[in-house]
PDB file of C-alpha atoms in Angstrom:
ATOM      1  CA  UNK A   1     226.523 128.737 142.223  1.00 64.00           C
ATOM      2  CA  UNK A   2     229.338 128.650 144.977  1.00 72.00           C
ATOM      3  CA  UNK A   3     229.775 124.932 145.456  1.00 62.00           C
ATOM      4  CA  UNK A   4     228.871 124.604 149.280  1.00 66.00           C
ATOM      5  CA  UNK A   5     225.648 126.750 148.609  1.00 75.00           C
ATOM      6  CA  UNK A   6     223.376 122.950 148.788  1.00 72.00           C
ATOM      7  CA  UNK A   7     224.950 122.791 152.521  1.00 73.00           C
ATOM      8  CA  UNK A   8     222.846 126.059 153.715  1.00 79.00           C
ATOM      9  CA  UNK A   9     219.516 126.033 155.377  1.00 87.00           C
ATOM     10  CA  UNK A  10     216.746 128.010 153.297  1.00 89.00           C
ATOM     11  CA  UNK A  11     216.409 130.066 156.374  1.00 90.00           C
ATOM     12  CA  UNK A  12     220.380 130.613 156.583  1.00 92.00           C
ATOM     13  CA  UNK A  13     220.189 131.856 153.332  1.00 94.00           C
ATOM     14  CA  UNK A  14     217.370 134.100 153.872  1.00 95.00           C
ATOM     15  CA  UNK A  15     219.080 135.719 156.874  1.00 95.00           C
ATOM     16  CA  UNK A  16     221.972 136.450 154.406  1.00 96.00           C
ATOM     17  CA  UNK A  17     219.902 137.828 151.887  1.00 97.00           C
ATOM     18  CA  UNK A  18     218.448 140.534 154.492  1.00 96.00           C
ATOM     19  CA  UNK A  19     222.347 141.325 155.570  1.00 97.00           C
ATOM     20  CA  UNK A  20     223.121 142.002 152.049  1.00 98.00           C
ATOM     21  CA  UNK A  21     219.983 144.122 151.732  1.00 97.00           C
ATOM     22  CA  UNK A  22     221.213 145.781 154.742  1.00 96.00           C
ATOM     23  CA  UNK A  23     224.595 146.676 152.976  1.00 97.00           C
ATOM     24  CA  UNK A  24     222.531 147.647 149.629  1.00 97.00           C
ATOM     25  CA  UNK A  25     220.328 150.351 151.796  1.00 95.00           C
ATOM     26  CA  UNK A  26     223.631 151.611 153.068  1.00 96.00           C
ATOM     27  CA  UNK A  27     225.577 151.701 149.372  1.00 97.00           C
ATOM     28  CA  UNK A  28     222.279 153.573 148.146  1.00 95.00           C
ATOM     29  CA  UNK A  29     223.708 156.692 150.000  1.00 95.00           C
ATOM     30  CA  UNK A  30     226.820 156.239 148.882  1.00 97.00           C
ATOM     31  CA  UNK A  31     225.671 156.338 145.181  1.00 97.00           C
ATOM     32  CA  UNK A  32     223.603 159.398 146.116  1.00 94.00           C
ATOM     33  CA  UNK A  33     226.938 160.994 147.139  1.00 96.00           C
ATOM     34  CA  UNK A  34     228.494 159.492 143.872  1.00 97.00           C
ATOM     35  CA  UNK A  35     226.391 162.131 141.928  1.00 95.00           C
ATOM     36  CA  UNK A  36     227.299 165.134 143.700  1.00 94.00           C
ATOM     37  CA  UNK A  37     230.991 164.582 144.059  1.00 95.00           C
ATOM     38  CA  UNK A  38     233.307 167.737 143.513  1.00 93.00           C
ATOM     39  CA  UNK A  39     235.041 166.373 140.759  1.00 91.00           C
ATOM     40  CA  UNK A  40     231.727 166.022 138.816  1.00 94.00           C
ATOM     41  CA  UNK A  41     228.820 163.326 138.457  1.00 96.00           C
ATOM     42  CA  UNK A  42     230.719 159.670 139.469  1.00 97.00           C
ATOM     43  CA  UNK A  43     228.021 157.821 138.114  1.00 97.00           C
ATOM     44  CA  UNK A  44     228.196 159.576 134.512  1.00 96.00           C
ATOM     45  CA  UNK A  45     231.883 159.480 134.305  1.00 96.00           C
ATOM     46  CA  UNK A  46     231.726 155.917 134.867  1.00 96.00           C
ATOM     47  CA  UNK A  47     229.437 155.517 131.903  1.00 95.00           C
ATOM     48  CA  UNK A  48     225.593 155.323 133.443  1.00 96.00           C
ATOM     49  CA  UNK A  49     223.173 157.502 131.118  1.00 95.00           C
ATOM     50  CA  UNK A  50     221.036 160.077 133.323  1.00 93.00           C
ATOM     51  CA  UNK A  51     217.196 160.103 132.379  1.00 86.00           C
ATOM     52  CA  UNK A  52     214.324 161.689 133.943  1.00 78.00           C
ATOM     53  CA  UNK A  53     212.586 158.979 135.817  1.00 72.00           C
ATOM     54  CA  UNK A  54     208.960 158.205 134.343  1.00 73.00           C
ATOM     55  CA  UNK A  55     207.444 157.453 137.715  1.00 64.00           C
ATOM     56  CA  UNK A  56     208.484 160.173 140.292  1.00 64.00           C
ATOM     57  CA  UNK A  57     208.525 163.655 139.488  1.00 65.00           C
ATOM     58  CA  UNK A  58     212.036 165.683 139.696  1.00 62.00           C
ATOM     59  CA  UNK A  59     213.979 162.493 140.193  1.00 72.00           C
ATOM     60  CA  UNK A  60     216.596 160.968 137.631  1.00 84.00           C
ATOM     61  CA  UNK A  61     217.623 157.550 137.403  1.00 91.00           C
ATOM     62  CA  UNK A  62     220.737 156.254 135.810  1.00 95.00           C
ATOM     63  CA  UNK A  63     221.068 153.141 133.403  1.00 94.00           C
ATOM     64  CA  UNK A  64     224.128 151.240 132.017  1.00 93.00           C
ATOM     65  CA  UNK A  65     224.727 148.070 130.413  1.00 85.00           C
ATOM     66  CA  UNK A  66     226.949 145.330 132.552  1.00 76.00           C
ATOM     67  CA  UNK A  67     228.192 141.739 131.094  1.00 73.00           C
ATOM     68  CA  UNK A  68     224.877 140.584 133.117  1.00 71.00           C
ATOM     69  CA  UNK A  69     222.254 143.235 131.130  1.00 81.00           C
ATOM     70  CA  UNK A  70     220.629 146.691 132.198  1.00 90.00           C
ATOM     71  CA  UNK A  71     221.809 147.986 135.381  1.00 94.00           C
ATOM     72  CA  UNK A  72     219.357 150.967 137.046  1.00 94.00           C
ATOM     73  CA  UNK A  73     219.559 153.078 139.991  1.00 96.00           C
ATOM     74  CA  UNK A  74     217.163 155.177 141.199  1.00 93.00           C
ATOM     75  CA  UNK A  75     216.762 156.689 144.705  1.00 90.00           C
ATOM     76  CA  UNK A  76     213.336 154.575 145.206  1.00 92.00           C
ATOM     77  CA  UNK A  77     214.472 151.124 143.792  1.00 94.00           C
ATOM     78  CA  UNK A  78     217.844 149.598 141.938  1.00 96.00           C
ATOM     79  CA  UNK A  79     218.341 146.638 139.638  1.00 95.00           C
ATOM     80  CA  UNK A  80     219.696 144.534 137.194  1.00 93.00           C
ATOM     81  CA  UNK A  81     217.752 142.854 134.679  1.00 91.00           C
ATOM     82  CA  UNK A  82     218.549 140.412 132.250  1.00 81.00           C
ATOM     83  CA  UNK A  83     218.265 140.339 128.285  1.00 70.00           C
ATOM     84  CA  UNK A  84     217.881 136.544 127.934  1.00 74.00           C
ATOM     85  CA  UNK A  85     214.612 135.921 129.288  1.00 75.00           C
ATOM     86  CA  UNK A  86     216.048 135.343 132.838  1.00 83.00           C
ATOM     87  CA  UNK A  87     214.627 136.753 136.053  1.00 91.00           C
ATOM     88  CA  UNK A  88     216.317 140.072 136.719  1.00 94.00           C
ATOM     89  CA  UNK A  89     216.989 141.588 140.386  1.00 96.00           C
ATOM     90  CA  UNK A  90     215.043 144.324 142.004  1.00 97.00           C
ATOM     91  CA  UNK A  91     215.620 145.963 145.061  1.00 97.00           C
ATOM     92  CA  UNK A  92     212.559 148.311 146.496  1.00 96.00           C
ATOM     93  CA  UNK A  93     214.295 150.782 149.095  1.00 93.00           C
ATOM     94  CA  UNK A  94     210.852 151.470 150.899  1.00 92.00           C
ATOM     95  CA  UNK A  95     209.987 147.900 151.289  1.00 94.00           C
ATOM     96  CA  UNK A  96     213.822 147.036 152.440  1.00 93.00           C
ATOM     97  CA  UNK A  97     213.295 143.715 150.480  1.00 96.00           C
ATOM     98  CA  UNK A  98     215.189 142.153 147.399  1.00 97.00           C
ATOM     99  CA  UNK A  99     213.172 140.258 144.334  1.00 97.00           C
ATOM    100  CA  UNK A 100     213.467 138.191 141.317  1.00 97.00           C
ATOM    101  CA  UNK A 101     212.130 140.397 139.116  1.00 96.00           C
ATOM    102  CA  UNK A 102     210.199 139.334 135.985  1.00 93.00           C
ATOM    103  CA  UNK A 103     209.743 141.876 133.736  1.00 89.00           C
ATOM    104  CA  UNK A 104     211.182 142.271 130.265  1.00 80.00           C
ATOM    105  CA  UNK A 105     211.918 146.088 131.143  1.00 85.00           C
ATOM    106  CA  UNK A 106     213.103 148.006 134.193  1.00 89.00           C
ATOM    107  CA  UNK A 107     210.143 149.060 136.534  1.00 92.00           C
ATOM    108  CA  UNK A 108     208.991 152.585 136.522  1.00 90.00           C
ATOM    109  CA  UNK A 109     210.497 153.809 139.938  1.00 89.00           C
ATOM    110  CA  UNK A 110     207.389 153.584 142.749  1.00 88.00           C
ATOM    111  CA  UNK A 111     205.144 151.708 140.609  1.00 91.00           C
ATOM    112  CA  UNK A 112     205.693 147.730 140.908  1.00 93.00           C
ATOM    113  CA  UNK A 113     203.535 145.205 139.152  1.00 94.00           C
ATOM    114  CA  UNK A 114     203.029 142.523 141.899  1.00 94.00           C
ATOM    115  CA  UNK A 115     203.120 139.662 139.699  1.00 95.00           C
ATOM    116  CA  UNK A 116     206.225 140.455 138.444  1.00 95.00           C
ATOM    117  CA  UNK A 117     208.047 140.423 141.675  1.00 96.00           C
ATOM    118  CA  UNK A 118     208.624 137.012 143.958  1.00 96.00           C
ATOM    119  CA  UNK A 119     210.787 136.504 146.946  1.00 93.00           C
ATOM    120  CA  UNK A 120     211.601 132.894 145.761  1.00 89.00           C
ATOM    121  CA  UNK A 121     212.696 130.277 145.703  1.00 93.00           C
ATOM    122  CA  UNK A 122     215.857 131.226 147.818  1.00 94.00           C
ATOM    123  CA  UNK A 123     218.372 130.103 146.075  1.00 93.00           C
ATOM    124  CA  UNK A 124     217.153 131.725 142.566  1.00 94.00           C
ATOM    125  CA  UNK A 125     216.930 135.302 144.573  1.00 96.00           C
ATOM    126  CA  UNK A 126     220.338 134.570 145.883  1.00 96.00           C
ATOM    127  CA  UNK A 127     221.837 133.916 142.121  1.00 94.00           C
ATOM    128  CA  UNK A 128     219.972 137.090 140.904  1.00 95.00           C
ATOM    129  CA  UNK A 129     221.622 138.989 144.168  1.00 96.00           C
ATOM    130  CA  UNK A 130     225.143 137.816 143.148  1.00 95.00           C
ATOM    131  CA  UNK A 131     224.942 138.524 139.377  1.00 93.00           C
ATOM    132  CA  UNK A 132     223.934 142.214 140.497  1.00 95.00           C
ATOM    133  CA  UNK A 133     226.830 142.188 142.942  1.00 96.00           C
ATOM    134  CA  UNK A 134     228.984 141.661 140.114  1.00 94.00           C
ATOM    135  CA  UNK A 135     228.345 144.858 138.907  1.00 94.00           C
ATOM    136  CA  UNK A 136     228.519 146.418 142.172  1.00 96.00           C
ATOM    137  CA  UNK A 137     231.788 145.070 143.126  1.00 97.00           C
ATOM    138  CA  UNK A 138     233.838 146.259 139.820  1.00 95.00           C
ATOM    139  CA  UNK A 139     232.071 149.689 140.249  1.00 96.00           C
ATOM    140  CA  UNK A 140     233.477 150.021 144.188  1.00 97.00           C
ATOM    141  CA  UNK A 141     237.050 148.937 142.840  1.00 97.00           C
ATOM    142  CA  UNK A 142     236.727 151.616 139.849  1.00 97.00           C
ATOM    143  CA  UNK A 143     235.694 153.977 142.476  1.00 97.00           C
ATOM    144  CA  UNK A 144     238.940 153.778 144.724  1.00 96.00           C
ATOM    145  CA  UNK A 145     240.840 153.582 141.420  1.00 96.00           C
ATOM    146  CA  UNK A 146     239.374 156.698 140.689  1.00 96.00           C
ATOM    147  CA  UNK A 147     238.907 158.761 143.414  1.00 95.00           C
ATOM    148  CA  UNK A 148     240.482 156.939 146.186  1.00 94.00           C
ATOM    149  CA  UNK A 149     239.119 154.906 149.217  1.00 92.00           C
ATOM    150  CA  UNK A 150     238.824 158.289 151.408  1.00 94.00           C
ATOM    151  CA  UNK A 151     235.506 159.016 149.411  1.00 96.00           C
ATOM    152  CA  UNK A 152     233.811 155.782 150.549  1.00 96.00           C
ATOM    153  CA  UNK A 153     235.138 156.250 154.225  1.00 95.00           C
ATOM    154  CA  UNK A 154     234.133 160.073 153.975  1.00 96.00           C
ATOM    155  CA  UNK A 155     230.211 158.714 152.456  1.00 96.00           C
ATOM    156  CA  UNK A 156     230.042 156.003 155.364  1.00 96.00           C
ATOM    157  CA  UNK A 157     231.028 159.034 158.354  1.00 95.00           C
ATOM    158  CA  UNK A 158     228.301 161.280 156.485  1.00 95.00           C
ATOM    159  CA  UNK A 159     225.888 158.351 156.894  1.00 95.00           C
ATOM    160  CA  UNK A 160     226.235 157.743 160.274  1.00 94.00           C
ATOM    161  CA  UNK A 161     225.714 160.863 161.338  1.00 94.00           C
ATOM    162  CA  UNK A 162     222.308 161.017 159.383  1.00 93.00           C
ATOM    163  CA  UNK A 163     219.456 160.839 162.258  1.00 91.00           C
ATOM    164  CA  UNK A 164     217.526 158.073 160.656  1.00 87.00           C
ATOM    165  CA  UNK A 165     220.047 155.985 159.125  1.00 88.00           C
ATOM    166  CA  UNK A 166     221.328 152.765 160.218  1.00 88.00           C
ATOM    167  CA  UNK A 167     225.390 152.108 159.291  1.00 89.00           C
ATOM    168  CA  UNK A 168     226.180 148.676 158.616  1.00 93.00           C
ATOM    169  CA  UNK A 169     229.864 148.424 158.086  1.00 94.00           C
ATOM    170  CA  UNK A 170     232.937 150.340 156.948  1.00 94.00           C
ATOM    171  CA  UNK A 171     233.743 150.310 153.410  1.00 92.00           C
ATOM    172  CA  UNK A 172     236.427 147.487 153.682  1.00 94.00           C
ATOM    173  CA  UNK A 173     234.527 145.413 156.279  1.00 95.00           C
ATOM    174  CA  UNK A 174     231.726 145.776 153.843  1.00 96.00           C
ATOM    175  CA  UNK A 175     233.477 145.034 150.817  1.00 96.00           C
ATOM    176  CA  UNK A 176     235.029 141.979 152.435  1.00 97.00           C
ATOM    177  CA  UNK A 177     231.455 140.415 153.756  1.00 97.00           C
ATOM    178  CA  UNK A 178     230.145 140.952 150.181  1.00 98.00           C
ATOM    179  CA  UNK A 179     232.874 139.224 148.194  1.00 97.00           C
ATOM    180  CA  UNK A 180     232.197 136.179 150.756  1.00 96.00           C
ATOM    181  CA  UNK A 181     228.520 136.381 150.546  1.00 96.00           C
ATOM    182  CA  UNK A 182     229.591 135.747 146.586  1.00 94.00           C
ATOM    183  CA  UNK A 183     231.893 133.171 146.858  1.00 93.00           C
ATOM    184  CA  UNK A 184     231.398 131.231 150.080  1.00 91.00           C
ATOM    185  CA  UNK A 185     227.947 131.781 151.714  1.00 93.00           C
ATOM    186  CA  UNK A 186     228.038 128.146 153.451  1.00 90.00           C
ATOM    187  CA  UNK A 187     230.946 129.627 155.894  1.00 91.00           C
ATOM    188  CA  UNK A 188     229.658 133.192 155.959  1.00 93.00           C
ATOM    189  CA  UNK A 189     228.725 134.865 159.338  1.00 93.00           C
ATOM    190  CA  UNK A 190     225.511 137.336 159.414  1.00 94.00           C
ATOM    191  CA  UNK A 191     226.823 140.595 160.031  1.00 95.00           C
ATOM    192  CA  UNK A 192     225.779 140.794 163.794  1.00 93.00           C
ATOM    193  CA  UNK A 193     228.299 137.705 164.176  1.00 91.00           C
ATOM    194  CA  UNK A 194     230.807 139.531 161.824  1.00 89.00           C
ATOM    195  CA  UNK A 195     230.720 142.864 164.201  1.00 86.00           C
ATOM    196  CA  UNK A 196     231.024 140.777 167.127  1.00 84.00           C
ATOM    197  CA  UNK A 197     234.480 139.847 165.774  1.00 79.00           C
ATOM    198  CA  UNK A 198     235.723 142.676 164.100  1.00 69.00           C
ATOM    199  CA  UNK A 199     234.552 145.484 166.552  1.00 63.00           C
ATOM    200  CA  UNK A 200     234.311 143.365 169.782  1.00 53.00           C
ATOM    201  CA  UNK A 201     233.079 145.621 172.897  1.00 46.00           C
ATOM    202  CA  UNK A 202     235.556 146.722 175.650  1.00 39.00           C
TER     203      UNK A 202
END
């Protein structure tokens, strides 16, 4: 945990987790674009195993191992799952919420056992979100080194044009915010404050 995390009120930390969730919603679109990249499926190139989804017909999920345990990506949910009985992290897209996940195996996408999900304690939820973020940031570094930053910039422009999307922050600003979320949440501005400073209206 960052040294200043105990200075944060629960309500403030939950607000930061909501902002993290908004960026994760945007990021899920980006991972979808990685699958159809002109040079091939970037997720499998990175080392993910592609498998058919058990829950939703005609869909795939991708799983890999990280230092934190298993990471699984699917259009309906994403998460990281510990192999040492610690709570995992789960984001369910249609609920727009992150959870502590206490199952020993990733859930079947679309089917979630409510007794395995919890939204607190908030400091535990923050901690597991940072474990997932370790992998997320490492993957984004790999994406830039492999296909260049222009790929994510194009993803962001395309996402902004979708009629139902809500674009949050461009690539560089998003990564800056996420790194501060991980290292210094006690001084981190909410995204709406960050946007006013970074993109002031004239």
